[in-house]
PDB file of C-alpha atoms in Angstrom:
ATOM      1  CA  ASP A 286       8.236 -13.360   4.822  1.00  0.00           C
ATOM      2  CA  ALA A 287      10.219 -13.984   1.665  1.00  0.00           C
ATOM      3  CA  LYS A 288      13.845 -12.995   2.071  1.00  0.00           C
ATOM      4  CA  THR A 289      15.943 -10.520   0.100  1.00  0.00           C
ATOM      5  CA  THR A 290      19.722 -10.201  -0.001  1.00  0.00           C
ATOM      6  CA  GLN A 291      21.479  -6.929  -0.755  1.00  0.00           C
ATOM      7  CA  PRO A 292      25.107  -5.819  -0.555  1.00  0.00           C
ATOM      8  CA  ASN A 293      25.848  -3.918   2.652  1.00  0.00           C
ATOM      9  CA  SER A 294      27.285  -0.927   0.824  1.00  0.00           C
ATOM     10  CA  MET A 295      28.052   0.508  -2.595  1.00  0.00           C
ATOM     11  CA  GLU A 296      29.862   3.567  -3.828  1.00  0.00           C
ATOM     12  CA  SER A 297      29.263   5.716  -6.861  1.00  0.00           C
ATOM     13  CA  ASN A 298      30.427   8.951  -8.383  1.00  0.00           C
ATOM     14  CA  GLU A 299      28.132  11.878  -8.986  1.00  0.00           C
ATOM     15  CA  GLU A 300      26.366  11.928 -12.357  1.00  0.00           C
ATOM     16  CA  GLU A 301      27.215   8.288 -13.055  1.00  0.00           C
ATOM     17  CA  PRO A 302      24.636   5.486 -13.202  1.00  0.00           C
ATOM     18  CA  VAL A 303      24.215   3.246 -10.175  1.00  0.00           C
ATOM     19  CA  HIS A 304      22.965  -0.330 -10.244  1.00  0.00           C
ATOM     20  CA  LEU A 305      21.775  -1.617  -6.873  1.00  0.00           C
ATOM     21  CA  PRO A 306      21.221  -5.395  -6.896  1.00  0.00           C
ATOM     22  CA  CYS A 307      18.771  -7.457  -4.880  1.00  0.00           C
ATOM     23  CA  ASN A 308      18.473 -11.236  -4.739  1.00  0.00           C
ATOM     24  CA  HIS A 309      15.130 -12.824  -3.870  1.00  0.00           C
ATOM     25  CA  SER A 310      15.446 -16.453  -4.888  1.00  0.00           C
ATOM     26  CA  THR A 311      12.409 -17.568  -2.841  1.00  0.00           C
ATOM     27  CA  ILE A 312      10.031 -15.060  -4.407  1.00  0.00           C
ATOM     28  CA  SER A 313       6.535 -16.323  -5.112  1.00  0.00           C
ATOM     29  CA  GLY A 314       4.820 -15.853  -8.424  1.00  0.00           C
ATOM     30  CA  THR A 315       2.589 -13.021  -7.289  1.00  0.00           C
ATOM     31  CA  ASP A 316       4.974 -11.188  -4.940  1.00  0.00           C
ATOM     32  CA  TYR A 317       5.673  -7.598  -5.840  1.00  0.00           C
ATOM     33  CA  ILE A 318       9.175  -6.143  -5.554  1.00  0.00           C
ATOM     34  CA  HIS A 319       9.254  -2.761  -3.822  1.00  0.00           C
ATOM     35  CA  TRP A 320      12.149  -0.395  -3.216  1.00  0.00           C
ATOM     36  CA  TYR A 321      12.251   2.208  -0.500  1.00  0.00           C
ATOM     37  CA  ARG A 322      15.139   4.424   0.501  1.00  0.00           C
ATOM     38  CA  GLN A 323      16.023   6.256   3.688  1.00  0.00           C
ATOM     39  CA  LEU A 324      17.994   9.464   3.422  1.00  0.00           C
ATOM     40  CA  PRO A 325      20.066  10.495   6.448  1.00  0.00           C
ATOM     41  CA  SER A 326      17.926  11.668   9.368  1.00  0.00           C
ATOM     42  CA  GLN A 327      14.673  11.062   7.473  1.00  0.00           C
ATOM     43  CA  GLY A 328      11.954   8.462   7.295  1.00  0.00           C
ATOM     44  CA  PRO A 329      11.935   5.902   4.479  1.00  0.00           C
ATOM     45  CA  GLU A 330      10.428   6.956   1.173  1.00  0.00           C
ATOM     46  CA  TYR A 331       8.943   4.914  -1.647  1.00  0.00           C
ATOM     47  CA  VAL A 332      11.047   4.638  -4.785  1.00  0.00           C
ATOM     48  CA  ILE A 333       9.481   2.147  -7.187  1.00  0.00           C
ATOM     49  CA  HIS A 334       7.816  -1.244  -7.442  1.00  0.00           C
ATOM     50  CA  GLY A 335       7.269  -3.940 -10.062  1.00  0.00           C
ATOM     51  CA  LEU A 336       6.028  -7.467 -10.686  1.00  0.00           C
ATOM     52  CA  THR A 337       7.527  -8.889 -13.870  1.00  0.00           C
ATOM     53  CA  SER A 338       8.228  -6.162 -16.390  1.00  0.00           C
ATOM     54  CA  ASN A 339      10.842  -3.475 -16.070  1.00  0.00           C
ATOM     55  CA  VAL A 340       9.474  -0.251 -14.636  1.00  0.00           C
ATOM     56  CA  ASN A 341      10.461   3.394 -14.918  1.00  0.00           C
ATOM     57  CA  ASN A 342       9.451   6.443 -12.952  1.00  0.00           C
ATOM     58  CA  ARG A 343      10.896   9.883 -12.337  1.00  0.00           C
ATOM     59  CA  MET A 344      13.155   8.616  -9.575  1.00  0.00           C
ATOM     60  CA  ALA A 345      14.572   5.368 -10.925  1.00  0.00           C
ATOM     61  CA  SER A 346      14.183   2.270 -13.060  1.00  0.00           C
ATOM     62  CA  LEU A 347      13.622  -1.256 -11.880  1.00  0.00           C
ATOM     63  CA  ALA A 348      14.981  -4.143 -13.926  1.00  0.00           C
ATOM     64  CA  ILE A 349      13.559  -7.547 -12.998  1.00  0.00           C
ATOM     65  CA  ALA A 350      15.239 -10.775 -14.104  1.00  0.00           C
ATOM     66  CA  GLU A 351      13.228 -13.107 -16.270  1.00  0.00           C
ATOM     67  CA  ASP A 352      13.101 -15.764 -13.521  1.00  0.00           C
ATOM     68  CA  ARG A 353      12.275 -13.020 -10.981  1.00  0.00           C
ATOM     69  CA  LYS A 354      14.937 -14.298  -8.591  1.00  0.00           C
ATOM     70  CA  SER A 355      16.757 -10.992  -8.706  1.00  0.00           C
ATOM     71  CA  SER A 356      16.181  -7.356  -9.521  1.00  0.00           C
ATOM     72  CA  THR A 357      18.239  -4.202  -9.947  1.00  0.00           C
ATOM     73  CA  LEU A 358      17.363  -0.661  -9.009  1.00  0.00           C
ATOM     74  CA  ILE A 359      18.931   1.750 -11.455  1.00  0.00           C
ATOM     75  CA  LEU A 360      19.618   5.391 -10.691  1.00  0.00           C
ATOM     76  CA  HIS A 361      20.491   6.834 -14.088  1.00  0.00           C
ATOM     77  CA  ARG A 362      22.571   9.773 -12.877  1.00  0.00           C
ATOM     78  CA  ALA A 363      23.423   9.684  -9.202  1.00  0.00           C
ATOM     79  CA  THR A 364      23.402  12.947  -7.301  1.00  0.00           C
ATOM     80  CA  LEU A 365      24.637  13.707  -3.809  1.00  0.00           C
ATOM     81  CA  ARG A 366      20.992  13.710  -2.719  1.00  0.00           C
ATOM     82  CA  ASP A 367      20.739  10.026  -3.655  1.00  0.00           C
ATOM     83  CA  ALA A 368      23.092   9.032  -0.837  1.00  0.00           C
ATOM     84  CA  ALA A 369      20.862   6.844   1.322  1.00  0.00           C
ATOM     85  CA  VAL A 370      20.119   3.322   2.497  1.00  0.00           C
ATOM     86  CA  TYR A 371      18.157   1.485  -0.190  1.00  0.00           C
ATOM     87  CA  TYR A 372      15.807  -1.304   0.841  1.00  0.00           C
ATOM     88  CA  CYS A 373      14.525  -4.035  -1.462  1.00  0.00           C
ATOM     89  CA  ILE A 374      11.260  -5.439  -0.058  1.00  0.00           C
ATOM     90  CA  LEU A 375       8.980  -8.213  -1.210  1.00  0.00           C
ATOM     91  CA  ARG A 376       5.294  -7.703  -0.653  1.00  0.00           C
ATOM     92  CA  GLU A 377       3.599 -11.048  -0.463  1.00  0.00           C
ATOM     93  CA  SER A 378       0.263 -11.825  -1.959  1.00  0.00           C
ATOM     94  CA  GLY A 379      -2.719 -12.922   0.062  1.00  0.00           C
ATOM     95  CA  GLY A 380      -3.020 -13.176   3.810  1.00  0.00           C
ATOM     96  CA  SER A 381      -2.745 -10.060   5.880  1.00  0.00           C
ATOM     97  CA  ASN A 382       0.608  -8.705   4.827  1.00  0.00           C
ATOM     98  CA  TYR A 383       0.188  -5.088   5.777  1.00  0.00           C
ATOM     99  CA  LYS A 384       3.649  -4.352   7.038  1.00  0.00           C
ATOM    100  CA  LEU A 385       6.845  -3.513   5.221  1.00  0.00           C
ATOM    101  CA  THR A 386       9.609  -5.913   6.256  1.00  0.00           C
ATOM    102  CA  PHE A 387      12.897  -4.031   6.056  1.00  0.00           C
ATOM    103  CA  GLY A 388      16.214  -5.838   5.863  1.00  0.00           C
ATOM    104  CA  LYS A 389      19.552  -4.137   6.379  1.00  0.00           C
ATOM    105  CA  GLY A 390      19.524  -2.534   2.930  1.00  0.00           C
ATOM    106  CA  THR A 391      22.408  -1.141   0.897  1.00  0.00           C
ATOM    107  CA  LEU A 392      24.140   2.028   2.021  1.00  0.00           C
ATOM    108  CA  LEU A 393      24.873   4.047  -1.105  1.00  0.00           C
ATOM    109  CA  THR A 394      27.665   6.599  -0.927  1.00  0.00           C
ATOM    110  CA  VAL A 395      27.877   9.154  -3.748  1.00  0.00           C
ATOM    111  CA  ASN A 396      31.219  10.844  -4.257  1.00  0.00           C
ATOM    112  CA  PRO A 397      31.380  14.385  -5.703  1.00  0.00           C
TER     113      PRO A 397
ATOM    114  CA  ASP B 134       7.656  16.423   2.633  1.00  0.00           C
ATOM    115  CA  SER B 135       5.524  13.252   2.819  1.00  0.00           C
ATOM    116  CA  GLY B 136       2.528  14.980   4.390  1.00  0.00           C
ATOM    117  CA  VAL B 137       2.796  12.818   7.516  1.00  0.00           C
ATOM    118  CA  THR B 138       3.552  14.764  10.670  1.00  0.00           C
ATOM    119  CA  GLN B 139       4.949  13.465  13.929  1.00  0.00           C
ATOM    120  CA  THR B 140       5.381  15.162  17.255  1.00  0.00           C
ATOM    121  CA  PRO B 141       7.529  15.647  19.155  1.00  0.00           C
ATOM    122  CA  LYS B 142      10.735  15.459  17.110  1.00  0.00           C
ATOM    123  CA  HIS B 143      12.811  14.577  20.131  1.00  0.00           C
ATOM    124  CA  LEU B 144      11.910  13.182  23.520  1.00  0.00           C
ATOM    125  CA  ILE B 145      14.242  12.587  26.439  1.00  0.00           C
ATOM    126  CA  THR B 146      12.920  10.816  29.487  1.00  0.00           C
ATOM    127  CA  ALA B 147      13.937   8.508  32.314  1.00  0.00           C
ATOM    128  CA  THR B 148      13.511   4.799  32.829  1.00  0.00           C
ATOM    129  CA  GLY B 149      10.151   3.815  34.199  1.00  0.00           C
ATOM    130  CA  GLN B 150       8.374   6.792  32.682  1.00  0.00           C
ATOM    131  CA  ARG B 151       5.532   6.882  30.159  1.00  0.00           C
ATOM    132  CA  VAL B 152       5.452   8.897  26.921  1.00  0.00           C
ATOM    133  CA  THR B 153       3.017   9.480  24.078  1.00  0.00           C
ATOM    134  CA  LEU B 154       4.055   9.919  20.463  1.00  0.00           C
ATOM    135  CA  ARG B 155       1.639  11.514  18.051  1.00  0.00           C
ATOM    136  CA  CYS B 156       1.134  11.041  14.318  1.00  0.00           C
ATOM    137  CA  SER B 157      -1.103  12.810  11.818  1.00  0.00           C
ATOM    138  CA  PRO B 158      -1.485  10.914   8.541  1.00  0.00           C
ATOM    139  CA  ARG B 159      -1.644  12.421   5.063  1.00  0.00           C
ATOM    140  CA  SER B 160      -4.984  13.933   4.228  1.00  0.00           C
ATOM    141  CA  GLY B 161      -7.312  11.164   3.059  1.00  0.00           C
ATOM    142  CA  ASP B 162      -5.192   8.257   4.295  1.00  0.00           C
ATOM    143  CA  LEU B 163      -7.075   5.781   6.459  1.00  0.00           C
ATOM    144  CA  SER B 164      -4.190   3.547   7.578  1.00  0.00           C
ATOM    145  CA  VAL B 165      -1.504   4.403  10.091  1.00  0.00           C
ATOM    146  CA  TYR B 166       1.531   2.212  10.767  1.00  0.00           C
ATOM    147  CA  TRP B 167       4.104   2.477  13.541  1.00  0.00           C
ATOM    148  CA  TYR B 168       7.709   1.324  13.115  1.00  0.00           C
ATOM    149  CA  GLN B 169      10.656   1.303  15.506  1.00  0.00           C
ATOM    150  CA  GLN B 170      14.208   1.792  14.254  1.00  0.00           C
ATOM    151  CA  SER B 171      17.056   0.888  16.561  1.00  0.00           C
ATOM    152  CA  LEU B 172      20.726   0.358  15.780  1.00  0.00           C
ATOM    153  CA  ASP B 173      20.687  -3.361  16.532  1.00  0.00           C
ATOM    154  CA  GLN B 174      17.222  -4.332  15.201  1.00  0.00           C
ATOM    155  CA  GLY B 175      16.840  -2.048  12.203  1.00  0.00           C
ATOM    156  CA  LEU B 176      13.362  -0.947  11.108  1.00  0.00           C
ATOM    157  CA  GLN B 177      10.664  -3.099  12.675  1.00  0.00           C
ATOM    158  CA  PHE B 178       6.906  -2.952  12.243  1.00  0.00           C
ATOM    159  CA  LEU B 179       4.986  -2.446  15.475  1.00  0.00           C
ATOM    160  CA  ILE B 180       1.299  -2.036  14.710  1.00  0.00           C
ATOM    161  CA  GLN B 181      -1.221  -0.845  12.112  1.00  0.00           C
ATOM    162  CA  TYR B 182      -4.577   0.863  12.448  1.00  0.00           C
ATOM    163  CA  TYR B 183      -7.134   1.252   9.698  1.00  0.00           C
ATOM    164  CA  ASN B 184      -9.985   3.712  10.080  1.00  0.00           C
ATOM    165  CA  GLY B 185      -9.872   3.524  13.859  1.00  0.00           C
ATOM    166  CA  GLU B 186      -9.464  -0.216  14.252  1.00  0.00           C
ATOM    167  CA  GLU B 187      -6.376  -2.297  14.877  1.00  0.00           C
ATOM    168  CA  ARG B 188      -5.539  -4.180  11.685  1.00  0.00           C
ATOM    169  CA  ALA B 189      -2.198  -5.874  12.268  1.00  0.00           C
ATOM    170  CA  LYS B 190       0.319  -6.337  15.036  1.00  0.00           C
ATOM    171  CA  GLY B 191       4.026  -6.860  14.751  1.00  0.00           C
ATOM    172  CA  ASN B 192       6.781  -6.947  17.324  1.00  0.00           C
ATOM    173  CA  ILE B 193       5.049  -4.616  19.747  1.00  0.00           C
ATOM    174  CA  LEU B 194       5.785  -5.042  23.434  1.00  0.00           C
ATOM    175  CA  GLU B 195       2.939  -5.325  25.936  1.00  0.00           C
ATOM    176  CA  ARG B 196       4.204  -2.110  27.537  1.00  0.00           C
ATOM    177  CA  PHE B 197       3.401  -0.320  24.279  1.00  0.00           C
ATOM    178  CA  SER B 198      -0.075   0.497  23.021  1.00  0.00           C
ATOM    179  CA  ALA B 199      -1.553   2.559  20.250  1.00  0.00           C
ATOM    180  CA  GLN B 200      -4.855   3.941  19.086  1.00  0.00           C
ATOM    181  CA  GLN B 201      -6.305   5.795  16.147  1.00  0.00           C
ATOM    182  CA  PHE B 202      -8.842   8.510  16.798  1.00  0.00           C
ATOM    183  CA  PRO B 203     -11.951   9.487  14.773  1.00  0.00           C
ATOM    184  CA  ASP B 204      -9.998  12.282  13.081  1.00  0.00           C
ATOM    185  CA  LEU B 205      -7.523   9.527  12.033  1.00  0.00           C
ATOM    186  CA  HIS B 206      -4.543  10.792  13.962  1.00  0.00           C
ATOM    187  CA  SER B 207      -2.774   8.124  15.987  1.00  0.00           C
ATOM    188  CA  GLU B 208      -0.901   7.957  19.255  1.00  0.00           C
ATOM    189  CA  LEU B 209       1.699   5.445  20.363  1.00  0.00           C
ATOM    190  CA  ASN B 210       1.955   5.084  24.130  1.00  0.00           C
ATOM    191  CA  LEU B 211       5.142   3.687  25.617  1.00  0.00           C
ATOM    192  CA  SER B 212       5.165   2.903  29.341  1.00  0.00           C
ATOM    193  CA  SER B 213       7.596   1.561  31.954  1.00  0.00           C
ATOM    194  CA  LEU B 214      10.338   2.716  29.660  1.00  0.00           C
ATOM    195  CA  GLU B 215      13.653   0.899  29.579  1.00  0.00           C
ATOM    196  CA  LEU B 216      17.021   1.934  28.204  1.00  0.00           C
ATOM    197  CA  GLY B 217      16.494  -0.429  25.286  1.00  0.00           C
ATOM    198  CA  ASP B 218      13.424   1.483  24.157  1.00  0.00           C
ATOM    199  CA  SER B 219      15.647   4.312  22.975  1.00  0.00           C
ATOM    200  CA  ALA B 220      15.091   4.425  19.231  1.00  0.00           C
ATOM    201  CA  LEU B 221      13.586   6.320  16.336  1.00  0.00           C
ATOM    202  CA  TYR B 222       9.853   5.800  16.039  1.00  0.00           C
ATOM    203  CA  PHE B 223       8.321   6.322  12.616  1.00  0.00           C
ATOM    204  CA  CYS B 224       4.721   6.651  11.663  1.00  0.00           C
ATOM    205  CA  ALA B 225       3.596   5.916   8.123  1.00  0.00           C
ATOM    206  CA  SER B 226       0.244   6.270   6.436  1.00  0.00           C
ATOM    207  CA  SER B 227      -1.401   4.807   3.369  1.00  0.00           C
ATOM    208  CA  THR B 228      -4.644   5.233   1.529  1.00  0.00           C
ATOM    209  CA  GLN B 229      -6.015   1.755   1.992  1.00  0.00           C
ATOM    210  CA  GLY B 230      -5.764  -1.044   4.501  1.00  0.00           C
ATOM    211  CA  GLY B 231      -2.516  -2.575   3.404  1.00  0.00           C
ATOM    212  CA  PHE B 232      -3.076  -3.948  -0.059  1.00  0.00           C
ATOM    213  CA  ARG B 233       0.304  -5.031  -1.343  1.00  0.00           C
ATOM    214  CA  LEU B 234       0.537  -2.134  -3.765  1.00  0.00           C
ATOM    215  CA  ASP B 235      -0.393   0.429  -1.136  1.00  0.00           C
ATOM    216  CA  THR B 236       2.497   2.868  -0.857  1.00  0.00           C
ATOM    217  CA  GLN B 237       3.387   3.851   2.676  1.00  0.00           C
ATOM    218  CA  TYR B 238       4.377   7.463   3.340  1.00  0.00           C
ATOM    219  CA  PHE B 239       6.635   7.956   6.328  1.00  0.00           C
ATOM    220  CA  GLY B 240       6.856  10.839   8.736  1.00  0.00           C
ATOM    221  CA  PRO B 241      10.129  12.376   9.929  1.00  0.00           C
ATOM    222  CA  GLY B 242      10.165  10.290  13.105  1.00  0.00           C
ATOM    223  CA  THR B 243      10.394  10.883  16.837  1.00  0.00           C
ATOM    224  CA  ARG B 244      13.744  10.232  18.441  1.00  0.00           C
ATOM    225  CA  LEU B 245      13.219   8.797  21.933  1.00  0.00           C
ATOM    226  CA  THR B 246      16.089   8.743  24.381  1.00  0.00           C
ATOM    227  CA  VAL B 247      15.618   6.921  27.675  1.00  0.00           C
ATOM    228  CA  LEU B 248      18.198   7.789  30.324  1.00  0.00           C
TER     229      LEU B 248
END
């Protein structure tokens, strides 16, 4: 599986934007970049995914570098409910890649 | 609420015992995935079923087995339990068989404690 690198932890203040980085220098041309998050005492939940272009949804935005070797998940106004572990996951094309391969993720702390 | 249900929420048992964890996928989802989350290994994929058939296997021990029934609910059976099997077990479901854009929806998990 292609590898991603994320900071172990980040801190933010409530109502401020948060930029969570992810490096994936070995990404293949057709690999999709997915983000999931896991709130305390809950199962992971899908946040967003993208291929080449930047993506927006109601939860977040995903900015993908032009060379696709890195991406950034953007929470526009962090709330206390956004405190979670955020996982950046590459989903590889072809083969039988059915699983999600979780790394250690980034623990986001949101201060009131 | 993801729509995926798991029972029981908590399970405490002794070494050597056998337990069964149950998962009901979201309505309409054909795929069920099982993941184990422990402090030292993180979230690890165990096994996937699609419409009643095993589709993919991950780091699942031989002491563990799973099945998916005609009504699409799934059970994960863990036997000859060891202390190291203590973990959170998550079930996830998705609409299709694992296409790379197929979002997985996770249940709340079953916390297994082996004493």
